[in-house]
mmCIF file of C-alpha atoms in Angstrom:
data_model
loop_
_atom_site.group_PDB
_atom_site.id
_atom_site.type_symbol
_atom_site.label_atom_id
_atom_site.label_comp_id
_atom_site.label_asym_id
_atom_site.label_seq_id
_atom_site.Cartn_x
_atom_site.Cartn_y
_atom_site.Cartn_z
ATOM 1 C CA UNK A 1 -42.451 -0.128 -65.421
ATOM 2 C CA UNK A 2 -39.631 -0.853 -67.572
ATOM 3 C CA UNK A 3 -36.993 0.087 -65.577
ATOM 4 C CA UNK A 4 -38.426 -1.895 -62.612
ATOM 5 C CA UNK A 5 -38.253 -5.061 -64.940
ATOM 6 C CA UNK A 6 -34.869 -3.993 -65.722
ATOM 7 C CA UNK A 7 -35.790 -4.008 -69.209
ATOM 8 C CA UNK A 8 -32.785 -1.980 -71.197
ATOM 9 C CA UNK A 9 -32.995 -2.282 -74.685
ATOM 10 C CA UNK A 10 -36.110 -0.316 -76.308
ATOM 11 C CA UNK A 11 -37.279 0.720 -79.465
ATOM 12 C CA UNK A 12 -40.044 3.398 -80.011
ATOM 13 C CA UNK A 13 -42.690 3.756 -82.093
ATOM 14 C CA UNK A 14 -45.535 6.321 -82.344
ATOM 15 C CA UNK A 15 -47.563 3.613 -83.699
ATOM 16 C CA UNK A 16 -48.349 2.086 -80.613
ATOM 17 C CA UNK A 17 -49.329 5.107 -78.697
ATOM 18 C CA UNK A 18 -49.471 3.485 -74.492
ATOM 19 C CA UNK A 19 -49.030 -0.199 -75.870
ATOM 20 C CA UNK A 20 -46.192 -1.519 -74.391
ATOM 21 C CA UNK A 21 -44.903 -4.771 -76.019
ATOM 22 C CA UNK A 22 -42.315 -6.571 -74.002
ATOM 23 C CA UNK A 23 -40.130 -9.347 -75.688
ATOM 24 C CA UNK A 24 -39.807 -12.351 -73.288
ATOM 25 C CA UNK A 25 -36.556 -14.640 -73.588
ATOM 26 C CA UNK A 26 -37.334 -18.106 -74.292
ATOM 27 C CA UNK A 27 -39.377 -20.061 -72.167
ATOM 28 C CA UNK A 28 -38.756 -23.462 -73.804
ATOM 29 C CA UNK A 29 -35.180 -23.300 -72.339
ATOM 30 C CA UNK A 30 -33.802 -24.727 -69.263
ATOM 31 C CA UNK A 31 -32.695 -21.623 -67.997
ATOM 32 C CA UNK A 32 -34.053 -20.446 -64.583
ATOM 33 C CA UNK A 33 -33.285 -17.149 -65.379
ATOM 34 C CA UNK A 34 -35.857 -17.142 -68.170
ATOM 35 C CA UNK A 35 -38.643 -18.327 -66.291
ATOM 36 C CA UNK A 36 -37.727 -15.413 -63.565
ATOM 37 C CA UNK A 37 -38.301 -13.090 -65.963
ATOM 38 C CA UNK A 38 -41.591 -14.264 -67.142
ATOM 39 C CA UNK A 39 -43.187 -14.834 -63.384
ATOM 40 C CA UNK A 40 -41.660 -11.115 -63.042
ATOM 41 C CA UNK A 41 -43.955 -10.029 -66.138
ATOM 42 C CA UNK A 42 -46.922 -11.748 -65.496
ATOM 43 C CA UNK A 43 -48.339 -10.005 -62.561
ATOM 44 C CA UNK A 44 -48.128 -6.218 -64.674
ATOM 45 C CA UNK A 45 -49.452 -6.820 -68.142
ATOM 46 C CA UNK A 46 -52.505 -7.271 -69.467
ATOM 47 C CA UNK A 47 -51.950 -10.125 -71.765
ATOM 48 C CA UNK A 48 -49.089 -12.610 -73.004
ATOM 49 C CA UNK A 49 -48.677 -14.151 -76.142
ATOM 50 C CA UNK A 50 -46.900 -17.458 -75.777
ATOM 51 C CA UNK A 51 -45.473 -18.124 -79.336
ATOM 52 C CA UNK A 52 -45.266 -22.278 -80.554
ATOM 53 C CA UNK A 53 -44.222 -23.991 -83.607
ATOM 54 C CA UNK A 54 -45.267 -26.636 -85.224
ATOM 55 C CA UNK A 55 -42.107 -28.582 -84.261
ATOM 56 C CA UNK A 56 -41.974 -27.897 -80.420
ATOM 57 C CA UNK A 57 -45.633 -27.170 -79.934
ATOM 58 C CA UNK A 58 -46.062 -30.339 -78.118
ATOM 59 C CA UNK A 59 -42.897 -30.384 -75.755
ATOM 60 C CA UNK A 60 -42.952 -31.691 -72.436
ATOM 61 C CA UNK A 61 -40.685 -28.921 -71.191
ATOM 62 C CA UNK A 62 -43.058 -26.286 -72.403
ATOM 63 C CA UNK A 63 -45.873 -27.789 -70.910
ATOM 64 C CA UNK A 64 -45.385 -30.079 -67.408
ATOM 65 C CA UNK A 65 -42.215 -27.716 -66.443
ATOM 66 C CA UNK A 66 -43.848 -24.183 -67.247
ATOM 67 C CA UNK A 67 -47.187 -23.525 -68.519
ATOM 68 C CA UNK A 68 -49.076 -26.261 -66.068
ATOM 69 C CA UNK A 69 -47.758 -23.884 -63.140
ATOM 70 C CA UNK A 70 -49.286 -20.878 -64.713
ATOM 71 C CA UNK A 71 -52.434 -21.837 -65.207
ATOM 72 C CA UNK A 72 -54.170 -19.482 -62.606
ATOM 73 C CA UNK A 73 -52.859 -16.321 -65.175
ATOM 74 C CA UNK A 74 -55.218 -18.091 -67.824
ATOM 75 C CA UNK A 75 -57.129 -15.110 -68.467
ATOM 76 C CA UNK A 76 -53.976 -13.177 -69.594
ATOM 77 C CA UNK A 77 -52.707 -15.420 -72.250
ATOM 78 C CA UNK A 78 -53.168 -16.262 -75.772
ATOM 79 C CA UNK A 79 -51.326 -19.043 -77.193
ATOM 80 C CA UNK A 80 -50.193 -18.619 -80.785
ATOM 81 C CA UNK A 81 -49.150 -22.001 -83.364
ATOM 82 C CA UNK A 82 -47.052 -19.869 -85.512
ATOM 83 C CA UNK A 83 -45.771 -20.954 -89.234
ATOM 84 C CA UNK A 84 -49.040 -22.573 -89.618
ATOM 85 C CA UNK A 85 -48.243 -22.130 -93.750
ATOM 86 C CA UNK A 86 -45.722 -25.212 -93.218
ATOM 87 C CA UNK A 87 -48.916 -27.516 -92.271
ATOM 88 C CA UNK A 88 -51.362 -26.968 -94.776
ATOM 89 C CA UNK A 89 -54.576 -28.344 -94.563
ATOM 90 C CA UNK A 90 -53.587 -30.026 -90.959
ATOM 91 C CA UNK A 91 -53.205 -26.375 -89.450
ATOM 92 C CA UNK A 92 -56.152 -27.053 -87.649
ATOM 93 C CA UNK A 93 -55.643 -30.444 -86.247
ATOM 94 C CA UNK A 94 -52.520 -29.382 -84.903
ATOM 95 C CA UNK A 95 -53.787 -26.327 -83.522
ATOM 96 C CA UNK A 96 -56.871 -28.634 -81.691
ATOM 97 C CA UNK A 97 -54.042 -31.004 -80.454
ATOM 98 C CA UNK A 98 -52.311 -28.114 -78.764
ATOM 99 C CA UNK A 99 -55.487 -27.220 -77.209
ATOM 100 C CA UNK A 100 -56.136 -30.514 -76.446
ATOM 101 C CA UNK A 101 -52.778 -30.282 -74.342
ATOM 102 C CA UNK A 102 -53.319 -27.246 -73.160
ATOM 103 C CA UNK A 103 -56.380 -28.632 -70.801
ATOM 104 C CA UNK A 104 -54.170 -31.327 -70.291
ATOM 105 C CA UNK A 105 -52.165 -28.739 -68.427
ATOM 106 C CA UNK A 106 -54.873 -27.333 -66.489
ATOM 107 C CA UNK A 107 -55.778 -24.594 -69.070
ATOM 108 C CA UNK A 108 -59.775 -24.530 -69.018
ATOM 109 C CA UNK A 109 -60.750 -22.593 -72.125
ATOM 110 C CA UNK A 110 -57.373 -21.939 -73.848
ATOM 111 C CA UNK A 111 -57.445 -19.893 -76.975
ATOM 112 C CA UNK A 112 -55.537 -21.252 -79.612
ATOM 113 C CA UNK A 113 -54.551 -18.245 -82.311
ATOM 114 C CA UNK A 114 -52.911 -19.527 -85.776
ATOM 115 C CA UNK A 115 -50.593 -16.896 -87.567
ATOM 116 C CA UNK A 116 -47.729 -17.009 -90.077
ATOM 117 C CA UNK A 117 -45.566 -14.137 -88.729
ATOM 118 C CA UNK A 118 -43.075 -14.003 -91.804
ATOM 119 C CA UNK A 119 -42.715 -15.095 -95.412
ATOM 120 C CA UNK A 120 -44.909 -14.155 -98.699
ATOM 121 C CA UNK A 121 -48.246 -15.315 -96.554
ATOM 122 C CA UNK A 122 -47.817 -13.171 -93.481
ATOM 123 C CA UNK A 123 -50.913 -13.305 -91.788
ATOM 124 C CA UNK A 124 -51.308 -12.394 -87.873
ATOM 125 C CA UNK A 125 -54.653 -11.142 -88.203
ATOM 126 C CA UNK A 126 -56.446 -13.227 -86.063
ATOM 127 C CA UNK A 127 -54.112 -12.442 -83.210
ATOM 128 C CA UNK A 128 -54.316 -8.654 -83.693
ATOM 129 C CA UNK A 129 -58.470 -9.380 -83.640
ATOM 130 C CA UNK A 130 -57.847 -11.772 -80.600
ATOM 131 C CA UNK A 131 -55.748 -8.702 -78.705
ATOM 132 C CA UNK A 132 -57.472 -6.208 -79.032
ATOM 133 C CA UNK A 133 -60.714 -8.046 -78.047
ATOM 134 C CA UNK A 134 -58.876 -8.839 -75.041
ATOM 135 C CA UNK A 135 -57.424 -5.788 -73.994
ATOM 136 C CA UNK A 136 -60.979 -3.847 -75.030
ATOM 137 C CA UNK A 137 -62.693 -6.667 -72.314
ATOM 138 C CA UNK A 138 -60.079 -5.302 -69.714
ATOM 139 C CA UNK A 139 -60.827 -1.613 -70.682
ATOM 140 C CA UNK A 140 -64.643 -2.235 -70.180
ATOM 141 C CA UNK A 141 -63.990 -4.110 -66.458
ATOM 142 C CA UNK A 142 -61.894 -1.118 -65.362
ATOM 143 C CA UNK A 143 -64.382 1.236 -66.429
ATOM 144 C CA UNK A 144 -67.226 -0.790 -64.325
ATOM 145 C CA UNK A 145 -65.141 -0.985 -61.094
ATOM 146 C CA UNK A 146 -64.127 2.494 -61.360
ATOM 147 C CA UNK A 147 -67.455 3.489 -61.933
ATOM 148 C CA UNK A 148 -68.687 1.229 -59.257
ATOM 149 C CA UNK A 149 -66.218 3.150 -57.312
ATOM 150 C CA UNK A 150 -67.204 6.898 -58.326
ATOM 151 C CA UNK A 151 -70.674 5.992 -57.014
ATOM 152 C CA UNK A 152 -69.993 4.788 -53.852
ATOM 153 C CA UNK A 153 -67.646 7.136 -53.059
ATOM 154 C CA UNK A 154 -69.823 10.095 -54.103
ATOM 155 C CA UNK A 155 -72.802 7.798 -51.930
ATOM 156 C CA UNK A 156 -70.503 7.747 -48.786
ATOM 157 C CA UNK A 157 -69.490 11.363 -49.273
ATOM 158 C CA UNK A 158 -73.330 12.395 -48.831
ATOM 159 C CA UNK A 159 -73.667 10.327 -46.076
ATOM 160 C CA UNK A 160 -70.562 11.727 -44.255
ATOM 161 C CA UNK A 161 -71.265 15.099 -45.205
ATOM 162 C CA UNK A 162 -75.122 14.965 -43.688
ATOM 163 C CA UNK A 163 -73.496 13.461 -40.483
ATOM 164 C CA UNK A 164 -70.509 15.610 -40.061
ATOM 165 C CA UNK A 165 -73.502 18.849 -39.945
ATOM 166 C CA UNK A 166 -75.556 17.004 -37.222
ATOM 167 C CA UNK A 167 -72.498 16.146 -34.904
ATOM 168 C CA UNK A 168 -71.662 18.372 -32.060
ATOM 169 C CA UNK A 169 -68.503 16.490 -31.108
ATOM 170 C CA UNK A 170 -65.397 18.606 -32.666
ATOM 171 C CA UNK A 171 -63.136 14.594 -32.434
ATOM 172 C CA UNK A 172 -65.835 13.113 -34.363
ATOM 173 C CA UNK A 173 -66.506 16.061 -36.640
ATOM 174 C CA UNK A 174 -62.930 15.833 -37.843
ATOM 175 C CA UNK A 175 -63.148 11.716 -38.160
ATOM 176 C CA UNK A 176 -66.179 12.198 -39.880
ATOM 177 C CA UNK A 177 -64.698 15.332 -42.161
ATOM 178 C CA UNK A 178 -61.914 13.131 -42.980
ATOM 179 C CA UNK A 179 -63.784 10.308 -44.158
ATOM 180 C CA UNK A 180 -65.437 12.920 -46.156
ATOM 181 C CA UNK A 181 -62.411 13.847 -47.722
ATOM 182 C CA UNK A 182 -61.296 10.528 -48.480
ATOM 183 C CA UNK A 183 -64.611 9.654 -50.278
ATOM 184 C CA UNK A 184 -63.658 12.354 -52.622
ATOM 185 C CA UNK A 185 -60.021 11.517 -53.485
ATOM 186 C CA UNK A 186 -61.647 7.822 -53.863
ATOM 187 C CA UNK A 187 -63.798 9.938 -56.825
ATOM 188 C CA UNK A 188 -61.484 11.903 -58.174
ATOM 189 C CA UNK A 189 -58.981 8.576 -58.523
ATOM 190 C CA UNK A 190 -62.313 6.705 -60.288
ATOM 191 C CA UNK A 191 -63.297 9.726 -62.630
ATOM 192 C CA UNK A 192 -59.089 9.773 -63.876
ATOM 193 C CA UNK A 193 -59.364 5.965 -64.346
ATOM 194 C CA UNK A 194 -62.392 5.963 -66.558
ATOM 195 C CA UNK A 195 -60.704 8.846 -68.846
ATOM 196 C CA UNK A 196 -57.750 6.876 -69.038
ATOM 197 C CA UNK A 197 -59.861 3.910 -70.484
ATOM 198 C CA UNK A 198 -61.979 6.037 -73.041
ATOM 199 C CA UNK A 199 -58.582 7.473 -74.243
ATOM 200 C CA UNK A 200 -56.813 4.481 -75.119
#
């Protein structure tokens, strides 16, 4: 994955065990490049954390020339007022005025996160709650299609498998034995996906 986003420079840590964390460039800057990168992200990861301050929260850059045209990937982002220790008691009313332009943009139900991610009050606790609700919300989908999957496949194998014994036709005995087969890879693939879930 990271060397089909041409993504170089990596640092490892056991800490995050299959968490992949992926540093965007910029996206308040006019540089095309930039905004490559990020529609080249979107469509593999599970969530993105788009990072404002207090200063540049409100930008018009930000939010007519790049989040209002990502608004369909709304269920993959969380949107973070950082430095929130520099406002004080109006943390809040800025962070409801970003949400307030964040529908403005065509964001339905966007969720606003306030951290301070340096400095004697470091506090990103929220986020971490606010990720790993998210990504435990993904877990639990996969493991419903895959088990949605496990079932029909094992459903069609039966049914392929009481046809393919009744069928004297040896073309149609190897359609139907191949279906048959397929229905099975289809199971094993669902069983692998929901162990992959309960292990992360």
């Amino acid at each position: 994955l990271l060397s089909d986003l041409e993504i170089g420079h990596r640092i490892e840590s056991p800490a995050l065990h299959a968490t992949i964390l992926v540093d965007l460039p910029d996206f308040d800057s006019t540089a095309v490049a930039h905004r490559q990168v990020v529609e080249n992200v979107l469509p593999v990861v599970d969530a993105v954390v788009w990072v404002l301050d207090p200063e540049k929260y409100a930008d018009r850059l930000v939010h007519v020339d790049f989040l209002a045209e990502l608004t369909p990937y709304e269920g993959q982002f969380v949107f973070v007022l950082n430095h929130t220790d520099r406002l004080g008691e109006a943390a809040t009313i800025v962070a409801d005025d970003l949400e307030r332009l964040l529908v403005l943009d065509g964001f339905e139900a966007p969720e606003v996160v306030l951290t301070v991610a340096d400095g004697p009050d470091l506090d990103v606790s929220d986020l971490i709650d606010s990720l790993a609700e998210r990504l435990d919300a993904k877990r639990t989908v996969v493991a419903k299609l895959a088990t949605d999957l496990r079932v029909a496949a094992n459903d069609g194998w039966h049914a392929a498998s009481a046809t393919l014994s009744d069928d004297e036709d040896e073309a149609r005995s190897d359609e139907i034995g191949l279906s048959a087969v397929t229905f099975v890879s289809l199971a094993v693939e669902a069983i692998e996906v929901l162990s992959r879930t309960e292990e992360v």
